[in-house]
């Protein structure tokens, strides 16, 4: 398959074109641009919000979405060491997490002395949601070009459940550990309050999934009307573009906390078994890898090399395919 000579964007990606040198339209548009808009401004804003939240003197300054993966492990460590936040770590157990990631979470949180809540939604409904999320009609292209339908649903459930816990417990901010490649790099995605989208519009986005799985999905994918009226509404913060993201530093730091990579996940995930099926299904339906965009962004930002990115978007190896099959069987059981 033809891919961009600078990043790894493939010819099958929606709306892509290449110049005579084989450089993709995303790279051409990007050249010369700062990867993150006005970093000093965002840094100042984060510092101000943290001051404001600490001044409220609540039991917790922040809720951190904790998957047990490498990124959120590093995030909790940094927020504790660098910002001195009092945190509640919240894990959404989607029913498909690597068993070993719970071992990692215990080790890390014991070391950092952070409280932990595990939220585990109904398994039958989670299975139905993940089974149906890969279908072409469920999510629009402006979302599926950045990741698999399974991941879109799961990330949405995680952020929604974290916001719900934050509202219930009066925690003023929710910290997310999306890597810089998982963001579309606009300021509004780095620090925001997630109560701005009109309720009906939001509901419309999940309608195709609700039609396949049932109206119960709305409870897990979005807040209810009263919850959206919470005032002040908690901030959602994707801190990595501000605090920095270097993979070798991340691995070095979290190893010292006792974290080790689980064996029962595919090469693109450090905590979740569902990811393998998300990749296989996405490739069948959309004909490109759900990580093409994210990995290309990381290459353009100099975070990983093109060779490293190519390895991660190659056709899944035998091991990953077997894992995807097992996960699909589990979803159907
Ligand atoms: Zn490119």
Tab-separated table of C-alpha atoms and ligand atoms in Angstrom:
chain	number	residue	atom	x	y	z
A	1	UNK	CA	0.000	0.000	0.000
A	2	UNK	CA	1.256	3.502	-0.859
A	3	UNK	CA	2.036	5.636	2.189
A	4	UNK	CA	3.319	9.196	2.636
A	5	UNK	CA	7.110	9.368	2.470
A	6	UNK	CA	7.297	11.632	5.567
A	7	UNK	CA	4.584	10.243	7.850
A	8	UNK	CA	2.625	6.968	7.456
A	9	UNK	CA	-0.694	8.186	6.025
A	10	UNK	CA	-1.989	5.635	3.478
A	11	UNK	CA	-3.603	6.236	0.077
A	12	UNK	CA	-6.846	4.696	1.377
A	13	UNK	CA	-7.366	7.528	3.930
A	14	UNK	CA	-10.461	9.701	3.294
A	15	UNK	CA	-9.690	12.901	1.344
A	16	UNK	CA	-5.916	12.373	1.112
A	17	UNK	CA	-3.728	13.434	-1.840
A	18	UNK	CA	0.010	13.200	-2.530
A	19	UNK	CA	2.460	15.567	-4.277
A	20	UNK	CA	5.076	14.431	-6.806
A	21	UNK	CA	7.516	13.622	-3.976
A	22	UNK	CA	4.966	11.317	-2.367
A	23	UNK	CA	4.309	13.727	0.530
A	24	UNK	CA	0.711	13.643	1.777
A	25	UNK	CA	-1.645	16.603	1.958
A	26	UNK	CA	-1.672	16.411	5.786
A	27	UNK	CA	2.119	16.862	5.943
A	28	UNK	CA	2.066	19.716	3.403
A	29	UNK	CA	-0.598	21.550	5.411
A	30	UNK	CA	1.290	20.969	8.651
A	31	UNK	CA	4.762	22.131	7.561
A	32	UNK	CA	5.976	25.173	9.449
A	33	UNK	CA	3.050	25.121	11.893
A	34	UNK	CA	3.479	24.818	15.646
A	35	UNK	CA	2.121	21.421	16.738
A	36	UNK	CA	0.220	22.847	19.697
A	37	UNK	CA	-1.539	26.211	19.514
A	38	UNK	CA	-0.071	28.844	21.883
A	39	UNK	CA	1.554	26.554	24.421
A	40	UNK	CA	2.536	29.328	26.887
A	41	UNK	CA	-1.081	30.496	26.947
A	42	UNK	CA	-2.316	26.964	27.675
A	43	UNK	CA	0.335	26.494	30.333
A	44	UNK	CA	-0.776	29.685	32.061
A	45	UNK	CA	-4.404	28.592	31.819
A	46	UNK	CA	-3.634	25.171	33.339
A	47	UNK	CA	-1.678	26.788	36.191
A	48	UNK	CA	-4.566	29.154	36.849
A	49	UNK	CA	-7.177	26.351	36.886
A	50	UNK	CA	-5.023	24.259	39.208
A	51	UNK	CA	-4.633	27.243	41.585
A	52	UNK	CA	-8.377	27.834	41.439
A	53	UNK	CA	-9.196	24.153	42.124
A	54	UNK	CA	-6.713	23.847	44.989
A	55	UNK	CA	-8.089	27.035	46.563
A	56	UNK	CA	-11.522	25.385	46.819
A	57	UNK	CA	-9.904	23.057	49.352
A	58	UNK	CA	-12.084	20.058	48.569
A	59	UNK	CA	-11.236	16.474	49.379
A	60	UNK	CA	-9.885	16.016	45.842
A	61	UNK	CA	-8.412	18.642	43.508
A	62	UNK	CA	-8.745	16.405	40.477
A	63	UNK	CA	-10.168	13.156	39.194
A	64	UNK	CA	-7.776	11.274	36.910
A	65	UNK	CA	-9.074	8.771	34.387
A	66	UNK	CA	-6.825	5.795	35.067
A	67	UNK	CA	-6.694	2.941	32.545
A	68	UNK	CA	-3.554	1.363	33.962
A	69	UNK	CA	-1.862	1.978	30.600
A	70	UNK	CA	1.486	3.678	30.256
A	71	UNK	CA	0.150	7.173	29.501
A	72	UNK	CA	-2.277	7.587	32.382
A	73	UNK	CA	0.262	6.022	34.762
A	74	UNK	CA	2.776	8.685	33.776
A	75	UNK	CA	0.089	11.366	33.999
A	76	UNK	CA	-0.836	10.520	37.613
A	77	UNK	CA	2.816	10.473	38.583
A	78	UNK	CA	3.444	13.884	36.996
A	79	UNK	CA	0.329	15.508	38.465
A	80	UNK	CA	1.347	14.308	41.888
A	81	UNK	CA	5.058	15.142	41.711
A	82	UNK	CA	4.950	18.331	39.661
A	83	UNK	CA	1.632	19.876	40.701
A	84	UNK	CA	1.034	18.280	44.113
A	85	UNK	CA	-2.593	17.480	43.278
A	86	UNK	CA	-4.811	15.490	45.623
A	87	UNK	CA	-6.363	13.011	43.226
A	88	UNK	CA	-8.991	10.336	42.906
A	89	UNK	CA	-8.012	7.801	40.234
A	90	UNK	CA	-11.060	6.381	38.442
A	91	UNK	CA	-10.873	3.267	36.277
A	92	UNK	CA	-13.598	2.268	33.877
A	93	UNK	CA	-13.506	-1.526	33.738
A	94	UNK	CA	-14.990	-2.193	30.300
A	95	UNK	CA	-14.874	-5.960	30.891
A	96	UNK	CA	-11.974	-6.436	28.456
A	97	UNK	CA	-9.026	-5.003	30.291
A	98	UNK	CA	-5.832	-6.951	30.613
A	99	UNK	CA	-5.919	-8.729	33.993
A	100	UNK	CA	-2.365	-7.656	34.499
A	101	UNK	CA	-3.243	-3.983	34.170
A	102	UNK	CA	-4.987	-4.267	37.563
A	103	UNK	CA	-1.732	-5.525	39.047
A	104	UNK	CA	0.015	-2.492	37.530
A	105	UNK	CA	-2.613	-0.124	38.923
A	106	UNK	CA	-2.263	-1.509	42.430
A	107	UNK	CA	1.517	-1.245	42.358
A	108	UNK	CA	1.523	2.306	40.994
A	109	UNK	CA	-1.223	3.727	43.208
A	110	UNK	CA	0.213	2.087	46.325
A	111	UNK	CA	3.482	3.778	45.524
A	112	UNK	CA	1.872	7.158	44.874
A	113	UNK	CA	-0.694	6.987	47.727
A	114	UNK	CA	-3.685	7.819	45.549
A	115	UNK	CA	-7.314	6.776	46.230
A	116	UNK	CA	-8.882	4.554	43.574
A	117	UNK	CA	-12.437	3.877	42.396
A	118	UNK	CA	-13.262	1.229	39.798
A	119	UNK	CA	-16.487	1.728	37.835
A	120	UNK	CA	-17.817	-1.374	36.145
A	121	UNK	CA	-20.901	-0.875	33.950
A	122	UNK	CA	-23.263	-3.736	33.060
A	123	UNK	CA	-21.309	-6.327	31.098
A	124	UNK	CA	-24.219	-7.323	28.807
A	125	UNK	CA	-24.643	-3.759	27.620
A	126	UNK	CA	-20.903	-3.130	27.225
A	127	UNK	CA	-20.629	-6.259	25.048
A	128	UNK	CA	-23.510	-5.096	22.835
A	129	UNK	CA	-22.056	-1.585	22.528
A	130	UNK	CA	-18.619	-2.870	21.504
A	131	UNK	CA	-20.076	-5.453	19.150
A	132	UNK	CA	-22.110	-2.823	17.282
A	133	UNK	CA	-19.653	0.110	17.385
A	134	UNK	CA	-17.566	-1.057	14.406
A	135	UNK	CA	-20.447	-0.937	11.930
A	136	UNK	CA	-19.987	1.627	9.177
A	137	UNK	CA	-23.226	3.505	9.939
A	138	UNK	CA	-22.648	3.962	13.689
A	139	UNK	CA	-20.173	6.879	13.773
A	140	UNK	CA	-19.548	9.626	11.199
A	141	UNK	CA	-16.291	9.825	9.205
A	142	UNK	CA	-15.128	12.922	11.099
A	143	UNK	CA	-14.735	10.610	14.120
A	144	UNK	CA	-13.746	7.273	12.556
A	145	UNK	CA	-10.846	8.851	10.679
A	146	UNK	CA	-9.112	9.272	14.054
A	147	UNK	CA	-9.842	5.898	15.636
A	148	UNK	CA	-11.921	2.737	15.643
A	149	UNK	CA	-15.628	2.770	16.488
A	150	UNK	CA	-14.923	0.508	19.467
A	151	UNK	CA	-12.392	2.994	20.868
A	152	UNK	CA	-14.726	5.940	20.195
A	153	UNK	CA	-17.475	4.302	22.270
A	154	UNK	CA	-15.101	3.228	25.016
A	155	UNK	CA	-13.366	6.622	25.352
A	156	UNK	CA	-16.774	8.304	25.397
A	157	UNK	CA	-17.965	5.977	28.199
A	158	UNK	CA	-14.760	6.605	30.173
A	159	UNK	CA	-14.981	10.396	29.955
A	160	UNK	CA	-18.697	10.358	30.681
A	161	UNK	CA	-18.378	8.119	33.744
A	162	UNK	CA	-15.475	10.196	35.037
A	163	UNK	CA	-17.510	13.395	34.671
A	164	UNK	CA	-20.415	11.737	36.491
A	165	UNK	CA	-18.197	10.710	39.423
A	166	UNK	CA	-16.617	14.193	39.486
A	167	UNK	CA	-20.067	15.811	39.618
A	168	UNK	CA	-21.288	13.422	42.350
A	169	UNK	CA	-18.215	14.021	44.487
A	170	UNK	CA	-17.786	17.722	43.753
A	171	UNK	CA	-14.375	17.316	42.100
A	172	UNK	CA	-13.575	20.416	40.014
A	173	UNK	CA	-11.509	18.893	37.201
A	174	UNK	CA	-11.141	15.679	35.231
A	175	UNK	CA	-7.707	14.851	33.871
A	176	UNK	CA	-7.441	12.650	30.780
A	177	UNK	CA	-4.320	10.931	29.480
A	178	UNK	CA	-4.908	11.029	25.722
A	179	UNK	CA	-1.592	11.091	23.896
A	180	UNK	CA	-0.909	14.174	21.741
A	181	UNK	CA	-1.621	12.004	18.676
A	182	UNK	CA	-5.095	11.178	19.968
A	183	UNK	CA	-6.067	14.843	19.949
A	184	UNK	CA	-6.854	17.025	17.024
A	185	UNK	CA	-4.582	19.633	18.488
A	186	UNK	CA	-6.980	22.487	18.953
A	187	UNK	CA	-7.038	24.474	22.187
A	188	UNK	CA	-10.664	23.515	22.771
A	189	UNK	CA	-9.704	19.888	23.039
A	190	UNK	CA	-6.981	20.476	25.586
A	191	UNK	CA	-8.882	22.453	28.252
A	192	UNK	CA	-12.680	22.643	28.069
A	193	UNK	CA	-15.979	22.209	29.847
A	194	UNK	CA	-17.998	19.433	28.246
A	195	UNK	CA	-21.438	20.986	28.747
A	196	UNK	CA	-21.409	23.260	25.697
A	197	UNK	CA	-22.770	20.915	23.024
A	198	UNK	CA	-26.577	21.118	22.819
A	199	UNK	CA	-28.181	18.090	24.465
A	200	UNK	CA	-30.209	17.068	21.410
A	201	UNK	CA	-27.216	17.313	19.087
A	202	UNK	CA	-25.193	15.080	21.369
A	203	UNK	CA	-28.019	12.582	21.570
A	204	UNK	CA	-28.234	12.583	17.782
A	205	UNK	CA	-24.598	11.422	17.551
A	206	UNK	CA	-25.377	8.260	19.524
A	207	UNK	CA	-28.724	7.563	17.869
A	208	UNK	CA	-27.409	4.956	15.379
A	209	UNK	CA	-25.850	3.014	18.270
A	210	UNK	CA	-29.020	3.358	20.369
A	211	UNK	CA	-31.069	2.000	17.460
A	212	UNK	CA	-28.911	-1.129	17.399
A	213	UNK	CA	-28.411	-1.651	21.150
A	214	UNK	CA	-31.291	0.141	22.877
A	215	UNK	CA	-31.888	3.481	24.613
A	216	UNK	CA	-29.907	2.398	27.693
A	217	UNK	CA	-26.732	3.389	25.807
A	218	UNK	CA	-27.482	7.090	26.367
A	219	UNK	CA	-26.996	6.663	30.144
A	220	UNK	CA	-23.444	5.478	29.567
A	221	UNK	CA	-22.412	7.658	26.616
A	222	UNK	CA	-23.734	10.995	27.885
A	223	UNK	CA	-24.838	12.749	31.063
A	224	UNK	CA	-28.477	13.489	31.755
A	225	UNK	CA	-29.967	16.966	31.429
A	226	UNK	CA	-29.594	17.822	35.127
A	227	UNK	CA	-25.983	16.671	35.234
A	228	UNK	CA	-25.160	18.969	32.302
A	229	UNK	CA	-26.635	21.857	34.311
A	230	UNK	CA	-24.081	21.398	37.127
A	231	UNK	CA	-22.613	24.767	38.014
A	232	UNK	CA	-19.673	25.218	38.107
A	233	UNK	CA	-19.228	22.391	35.617
A	234	UNK	CA	-15.969	20.398	36.011
A	235	UNK	CA	-13.127	21.174	33.622
A	236	UNK	CA	-11.894	18.423	31.331
A	237	UNK	CA	-8.166	18.661	30.730
A	238	UNK	CA	-5.981	16.744	28.300
A	239	UNK	CA	-2.710	17.603	29.950
A	240	UNK	CA	-0.117	15.878	27.737
A	241	UNK	CA	0.279	18.591	25.088
A	242	UNK	CA	1.037	20.971	27.988
A	243	UNK	CA	3.163	18.863	30.352
A	244	UNK	CA	5.062	17.115	27.533
A	245	UNK	CA	5.010	13.629	26.059
A	246	UNK	CA	8.178	11.634	25.385
A	247	UNK	CA	7.771	7.875	25.150
A	248	UNK	CA	11.227	6.943	26.445
A	249	UNK	CA	10.824	9.235	29.458
A	250	UNK	CA	7.371	7.767	30.101
A	251	UNK	CA	8.628	4.163	30.076
A	252	UNK	CA	11.654	5.041	32.216
A	253	UNK	CA	9.523	6.819	34.835
A	254	UNK	CA	6.755	4.250	35.133
A	255	UNK	CA	9.180	1.322	35.333
A	256	UNK	CA	10.509	2.939	38.487
A	257	UNK	CA	6.942	2.877	39.840
A	258	UNK	CA	6.822	-0.903	39.304
A	259	UNK	CA	4.793	-0.811	36.055
A	260	UNK	CA	5.470	-3.564	33.493
A	261	UNK	CA	3.924	-4.153	30.066
A	262	UNK	CA	1.111	-6.744	30.014
A	263	UNK	CA	1.606	-9.676	27.607
A	264	UNK	CA	-2.069	-10.223	26.738
A	265	UNK	CA	-2.581	-7.057	24.643
A	266	UNK	CA	-1.723	-6.075	21.051
A	267	UNK	CA	1.347	-3.906	20.299
A	268	UNK	CA	-0.738	-0.692	20.191
A	269	UNK	CA	-2.193	-0.980	23.662
A	270	UNK	CA	-0.693	-1.243	27.113
A	271	UNK	CA	-3.885	-2.144	28.963
A	272	UNK	CA	-6.895	-3.152	26.802
A	273	UNK	CA	-7.700	-6.373	24.905
A	274	UNK	CA	-10.570	-4.843	22.934
A	275	UNK	CA	-8.162	-2.699	20.961
A	276	UNK	CA	-7.081	-5.653	18.813
A	277	UNK	CA	-10.646	-6.284	17.629
A	278	UNK	CA	-11.187	-2.534	17.107
A	279	UNK	CA	-8.218	-2.534	14.710
A	280	UNK	CA	-9.248	-5.638	12.752
A	281	UNK	CA	-12.849	-4.437	12.324
A	282	UNK	CA	-11.832	-0.885	11.439
A	283	UNK	CA	-9.499	-2.140	8.719
A	284	UNK	CA	-12.234	-4.344	7.259
A	285	UNK	CA	-14.799	-1.555	7.205
A	286	UNK	CA	-12.702	1.564	6.422
A	287	UNK	CA	-9.641	0.061	4.637
A	288	UNK	CA	-7.118	2.013	6.719
A	289	UNK	CA	-5.607	1.445	10.160
A	290	UNK	CA	-7.332	3.314	13.018
A	291	UNK	CA	-3.880	4.427	14.234
A	292	UNK	CA	-2.729	5.871	10.867
A	293	UNK	CA	-3.682	9.422	11.815
A	294	UNK	CA	-2.408	9.294	15.403
A	295	UNK	CA	0.925	7.683	14.494
A	296	UNK	CA	1.450	10.151	11.637
A	297	UNK	CA	0.884	13.035	14.021
A	298	UNK	CA	3.426	11.592	16.460
A	299	UNK	CA	5.940	11.261	13.580
A	300	UNK	CA	5.364	14.890	12.497
A	301	UNK	CA	5.902	16.028	16.087
A	302	UNK	CA	9.159	14.056	16.302
A	303	UNK	CA	7.832	11.902	19.175
A	304	UNK	CA	8.394	8.607	17.340
A	305	UNK	CA	10.305	7.734	14.147
A	306	UNK	CA	8.593	6.841	10.867
A	307	UNK	CA	10.004	3.306	11.153
A	308	UNK	CA	8.479	2.884	14.610
A	309	UNK	CA	5.129	4.216	13.335
A	310	UNK	CA	5.205	1.841	10.340
A	311	UNK	CA	5.626	-1.102	12.692
A	312	UNK	CA	2.522	-0.050	14.617
A	313	UNK	CA	0.251	0.327	11.591
A	314	UNK	CA	1.384	-2.834	9.813
A	315	UNK	CA	-1.077	-5.652	9.324
A	316	UNK	CA	-1.741	-7.260	12.697
A	317	UNK	CA	0.514	-10.189	13.488
A	318	UNK	CA	-0.760	-13.681	14.140
A	319	UNK	CA	-0.854	-13.008	17.895
A	320	UNK	CA	-3.001	-9.881	17.514
A	321	UNK	CA	-5.380	-11.657	15.116
A	322	UNK	CA	-5.825	-14.525	17.548
A	323	UNK	CA	-6.517	-12.059	20.337
A	324	UNK	CA	-9.104	-10.268	18.181
A	325	UNK	CA	-10.839	-13.601	17.517
A	326	UNK	CA	-10.922	-14.434	21.217
A	327	UNK	CA	-12.351	-11.026	22.040
A	328	UNK	CA	-15.039	-11.347	19.367
A	329	UNK	CA	-16.035	-14.740	20.768
A	330	UNK	CA	-16.261	-13.167	24.214
A	331	UNK	CA	-18.465	-10.365	22.836
A	332	UNK	CA	-20.797	-12.899	21.246
A	333	UNK	CA	-20.993	-15.129	24.320
B	1	LIG	ZN1	2.383	12.694	5.417
